[in-house]
Tab-separated table of C-alpha atoms in Angstrom:
chain	number	residue	atom	x	y	z
A	1	UNK	CA	0.352	0.230	-0.413
A	2	UNK	CA	1.745	3.490	-0.546
A	3	UNK	CA	2.333	6.029	1.957
A	4	UNK	CA	-1.095	8.196	2.233
A	5	UNK	CA	0.824	11.037	2.239
A	6	UNK	CA	3.398	11.242	-0.442
A	7	UNK	CA	0.279	9.619	-3.077
A	8	UNK	CA	-2.620	12.177	-2.100
A	9	UNK	CA	0.421	14.999	-2.610
A	10	UNK	CA	1.170	13.826	-6.202
A	11	UNK	CA	-2.541	13.814	-6.819
A	12	UNK	CA	-2.730	17.099	-5.203
A	13	UNK	CA	-0.542	18.036	-7.845
A	14	UNK	CA	-2.357	15.929	-11.056
A	15	UNK	CA	-5.069	17.637	-12.842
A	16	UNK	CA	-6.888	16.599	-15.949
A	17	UNK	CA	-9.016	18.356	-18.556
A	18	UNK	CA	-12.250	15.995	-18.221
A	19	UNK	CA	-10.981	13.987	-14.975
A	20	UNK	CA	-11.709	14.051	-11.687
A	21	UNK	CA	-10.663	12.915	-7.999
A	22	UNK	CA	-12.535	10.904	-6.522
A	23	UNK	CA	-12.678	10.113	-2.698
A	24	UNK	CA	-14.522	6.897	-1.360
A	25	UNK	CA	-15.518	6.896	1.922
A	26	UNK	CA	-15.909	2.395	2.688
A	27	UNK	CA	-13.410	0.123	0.994
A	28	UNK	CA	-16.178	-2.958	1.596
A	29	UNK	CA	-17.282	-4.825	-2.126
A	30	UNK	CA	-19.404	-1.422	-3.606
A	31	UNK	CA	-16.855	1.333	-3.016
A	32	UNK	CA	-14.130	-0.780	-4.390
A	33	UNK	CA	-16.410	-1.729	-7.462
A	34	UNK	CA	-16.899	1.861	-8.270
A	35	UNK	CA	-13.320	2.376	-7.525
A	36	UNK	CA	-11.785	-0.081	-9.848
A	37	UNK	CA	-14.507	1.595	-12.158
A	38	UNK	CA	-14.133	5.292	-11.947
A	39	UNK	CA	-9.696	4.132	-12.335
A	40	UNK	CA	-10.079	2.244	-15.686
A	41	UNK	CA	-12.273	5.564	-16.831
A	42	UNK	CA	-8.575	7.844	-16.136
A	43	UNK	CA	-10.351	9.577	-12.562
A	44	UNK	CA	-8.666	9.460	-9.830
A	45	UNK	CA	-9.196	7.837	-6.412
A	46	UNK	CA	-8.436	7.160	-3.207
A	47	UNK	CA	-9.966	5.563	-0.648
A	48	UNK	CA	-10.693	6.190	2.705
A	49	UNK	CA	-10.982	4.033	5.951
A	50	UNK	CA	-10.743	5.197	9.840
A	51	UNK	CA	-7.840	2.387	9.540
A	52	UNK	CA	-5.944	3.016	6.150
A	53	UNK	CA	-2.322	0.874	7.256
A	54	UNK	CA	-4.540	-1.757	7.471
A	55	UNK	CA	-3.522	-5.105	5.362
A	56	UNK	CA	-6.860	-6.028	4.569
A	57	UNK	CA	-6.886	-2.814	2.036
A	58	UNK	CA	-3.436	-4.058	0.162
A	59	UNK	CA	-4.031	-4.439	-3.154
A	60	UNK	CA	-7.330	-2.414	-3.783
A	61	UNK	CA	-4.958	0.869	-4.858
A	62	UNK	CA	-4.494	3.865	-2.612
A	63	UNK	CA	-5.975	4.057	0.948
A	64	UNK	CA	-5.408	7.527	3.309
A	65	UNK	CA	-7.681	8.295	6.429
A	66	UNK	CA	-11.368	9.685	5.579
A	67	UNK	CA	-9.855	13.003	6.752
A	68	UNK	CA	-7.272	13.472	4.556
A	69	UNK	CA	-8.955	11.494	1.196
A	70	UNK	CA	-12.287	13.974	1.293
A	71	UNK	CA	-10.096	17.105	1.463
A	72	UNK	CA	-8.192	15.891	-1.588
A	73	UNK	CA	-10.565	15.432	-3.537
A	74	UNK	CA	-12.924	17.029	-6.032
A	75	UNK	CA	-16.152	14.827	-5.528
A	76	UNK	CA	-16.733	12.292	-2.437
A	77	UNK	CA	-18.805	9.218	-2.938
A	78	UNK	CA	-20.533	7.659	-0.164
A	79	UNK	CA	-20.321	3.915	0.011
A	80	UNK	CA	-20.268	2.644	3.920
A	81	UNK	CA	-23.064	0.118	5.377
A	82	UNK	CA	-26.105	3.162	6.432
A	83	UNK	CA	-25.121	2.235	9.758
A	84	UNK	CA	-21.978	3.187	9.637
A	85	UNK	CA	-22.222	6.559	7.463
A	86	UNK	CA	-23.369	8.946	10.210
A	87	UNK	CA	-19.384	7.978	11.942
A	88	UNK	CA	-17.977	8.346	8.226
A	89	UNK	CA	-19.424	11.685	7.791
A	90	UNK	CA	-18.838	12.629	11.097
A	91	UNK	CA	-14.329	11.708	10.183
A	92	UNK	CA	-14.614	13.668	6.687
A	93	UNK	CA	-13.903	16.683	8.197
A	94	UNK	CA	-15.232	19.851	6.523
A	95	UNK	CA	-17.312	19.269	3.754
A	96	UNK	CA	-18.601	22.316	2.290
A	97	UNK	CA	-19.180	23.047	-0.929
A	98	UNK	CA	-17.759	19.653	-1.738
A	99	UNK	CA	-19.906	17.244	-4.201
A	100	UNK	CA	-21.192	14.375	-2.180
A	101	UNK	CA	-22.582	11.531	-3.623
A	102	UNK	CA	-25.020	9.276	-1.481
A	103	UNK	CA	-24.148	5.909	-2.819
A	104	UNK	CA	-25.954	3.986	0.924
A	105	UNK	CA	-29.429	3.024	1.081
A	106	UNK	CA	-31.368	3.282	4.369
A	107	UNK	CA	-31.505	-0.587	4.927
A	108	UNK	CA	-32.382	-1.663	8.567
A	109	UNK	CA	-33.217	-5.351	9.816
A	110	UNK	CA	-35.550	-7.101	8.377
A	111	UNK	CA	-34.971	-5.724	4.659
A	112	UNK	CA	-37.198	-2.287	6.040
A	113	UNK	CA	-36.530	1.243	5.153
A	114	UNK	CA	-35.948	3.721	8.196
A	115	UNK	CA	-36.738	6.374	5.925
A	116	UNK	CA	-39.573	6.455	4.213
A	117	UNK	CA	-41.886	8.530	1.973
A	118	UNK	CA	-42.089	11.492	3.660
A	119	UNK	CA	-37.912	11.568	4.938
A	120	UNK	CA	-35.268	10.081	3.021
A	121	UNK	CA	-31.275	8.536	3.686
A	122	UNK	CA	-30.465	11.019	1.689
A	123	UNK	CA	-31.759	14.037	3.250
A	124	UNK	CA	-30.219	12.958	6.518
A	125	UNK	CA	-27.444	12.678	4.944
A	126	UNK	CA	-27.759	16.221	3.813
A	127	UNK	CA	-28.596	17.167	7.364
A	128	UNK	CA	-25.751	15.415	8.468
A	129	UNK	CA	-22.989	17.227	6.775
A	130	UNK	CA	-25.521	20.544	6.186
A	131	UNK	CA	-22.758	22.272	3.507
A	132	UNK	CA	-21.987	19.520	1.322
A	133	UNK	CA	-23.671	19.882	-2.691
A	134	UNK	CA	-25.724	16.020	-1.622
A	135	UNK	CA	-26.460	13.607	-5.158
A	136	UNK	CA	-27.859	10.984	-4.574
A	137	UNK	CA	-27.028	8.342	-6.698
A	138	UNK	CA	-25.430	4.728	-7.512
A	139	UNK	CA	-27.751	3.455	-4.546
A	140	UNK	CA	-30.130	1.342	-6.478
A	141	UNK	CA	-28.290	-1.173	-8.590
A	142	UNK	CA	-26.219	-3.567	-7.443
A	143	UNK	CA	-22.408	-4.240	-7.546
A	144	UNK	CA	-22.555	-6.440	-10.824
A	145	UNK	CA	-24.109	-3.818	-12.438
A	146	UNK	CA	-21.592	-0.470	-11.422
A	147	UNK	CA	-19.207	-3.453	-12.986
A	148	UNK	CA	-20.312	-3.392	-16.123
A	149	UNK	CA	-23.718	-0.876	-16.664
A	150	UNK	CA	-23.111	-1.588	-20.638
A	151	UNK	CA	-26.203	-4.220	-22.035
A	152	UNK	CA	-26.453	-5.943	-25.271
A	153	UNK	CA	-29.685	-3.751	-26.115
A	154	UNK	CA	-28.275	-0.827	-24.259
A	155	UNK	CA	-26.748	1.595	-21.227
A	156	UNK	CA	-27.866	1.272	-17.595
A	157	UNK	CA	-29.962	4.063	-16.223
A	158	UNK	CA	-28.153	5.543	-13.025
A	159	UNK	CA	-31.061	7.422	-11.440
A	160	UNK	CA	-29.681	10.189	-9.265
A	161	UNK	CA	-31.304	13.442	-7.253
A	162	UNK	CA	-29.797	16.605	-6.065
A	163	UNK	CA	-30.594	19.826	-5.168
A	164	UNK	CA	-27.790	21.339	-6.591
A	165	UNK	CA	-27.763	21.547	-10.649
A	166	UNK	CA	-23.667	21.891	-10.858
A	167	UNK	CA	-23.180	19.002	-9.170
A	168	UNK	CA	-26.095	16.283	-10.353
A	169	UNK	CA	-24.308	17.479	-13.842
A	170	UNK	CA	-20.873	16.288	-12.706
A	171	UNK	CA	-22.003	13.554	-11.164
A	172	UNK	CA	-23.829	12.898	-14.308
A	173	UNK	CA	-20.828	13.513	-15.967
A	174	UNK	CA	-18.751	10.660	-13.683
A	175	UNK	CA	-21.744	8.731	-14.349
A	176	UNK	CA	-21.282	8.545	-18.500
A	177	UNK	CA	-18.218	7.849	-17.852
A	178	UNK	CA	-17.711	4.626	-16.722
A	179	UNK	CA	-21.187	3.844	-18.949
A	180	UNK	CA	-24.466	4.907	-17.686
A	181	UNK	CA	-27.345	6.917	-18.874
A	182	UNK	CA	-27.850	9.265	-16.066
A	183	UNK	CA	-31.168	10.375	-15.199
A	184	UNK	CA	-32.057	13.150	-12.749
A	185	UNK	CA	-35.006	12.322	-10.669
A	186	UNK	CA	-35.271	16.219	-9.579
A	187	UNK	CA	-34.525	17.554	-6.268
A	188	UNK	CA	-32.952	16.064	-3.356
A	189	UNK	CA	-36.206	15.232	-1.994
A	190	UNK	CA	-36.883	12.792	-5.203
A	191	UNK	CA	-34.411	10.576	-3.081
A	192	UNK	CA	-37.538	9.181	-0.828
A	193	UNK	CA	-38.549	7.182	-4.262
A	194	UNK	CA	-35.217	6.517	-5.478
A	195	UNK	CA	-34.281	4.251	-2.303
A	196	UNK	CA	-37.156	2.319	-2.817
A	197	UNK	CA	-35.968	1.871	-5.943
A	198	UNK	CA	-33.027	-0.567	-4.673
A	199	UNK	CA	-35.194	-2.672	-2.744
A	200	UNK	CA	-36.734	-3.206	-5.804
A	201	UNK	CA	-33.923	-4.619	-7.416
A	202	UNK	CA	-32.900	-6.479	-4.482
A	203	UNK	CA	-35.629	-8.468	-4.385
A	204	UNK	CA	-36.100	-9.247	-7.845
A	205	UNK	CA	-32.707	-10.178	-8.342
A	206	UNK	CA	-34.008	-13.359	-6.350
A	207	UNK	CA	-35.793	-14.305	-9.541
A	208	UNK	CA	-34.170	-12.165	-12.001
A	209	UNK	CA	-30.575	-12.815	-10.877
A	210	UNK	CA	-27.968	-9.142	-11.068
A	211	UNK	CA	-27.365	-9.281	-13.821
A	212	UNK	CA	-30.290	-6.538	-15.240
A	213	UNK	CA	-30.796	-3.365	-14.456
A	214	UNK	CA	-32.689	-0.263	-15.241
A	215	UNK	CA	-33.853	1.153	-18.272
A	216	UNK	CA	-36.397	3.034	-20.362
A	217	UNK	CA	-38.463	2.618	-23.555
A	218	UNK	CA	-39.054	5.697	-25.682
A	219	UNK	CA	-41.225	6.666	-28.233
């Protein structure tokens, strides 16, 4: 594993037009799947973890503390389990003005959403970090789709929502760069309907398998 300080300094010196510096908070399967795709598209990725020197992160790429990773990034992507989301964000430091992609799902025991149609996990994330520009995305499909969103009959749709149009445009550009067709549903409150879509995908995967995704039929 590369030394966090040296690597982050190198990232800070590197700037390519059209490419982004991305911090992924959470180095689990979802985080590393997205991180791998972002890197393949040419973006610069650093994973944020509470114990970046842990041997379990060997071989996944650049790992730093959560605060160091977030500080060096243009876009921060939250991929932790919902139960650890608040603690992870508290460790991220000041995210004022940062684009924060909420890829989590507020699912509790029994596969039940902890936030329903009058609130959402994304809105809770925005309350935890009021200065961040929160965009809900990458939550309603599985890792297999993240790893390859291009199908024989088209690209996977990526549902998005957020209050900041510029932040949504950046996330749409990021999603497009790895093969998705991003569709903004509206303001962040639309995450109240976007998050239940994750349960639809999870439930359907029991019958359809995990190699399917959302698409749009157009006339």
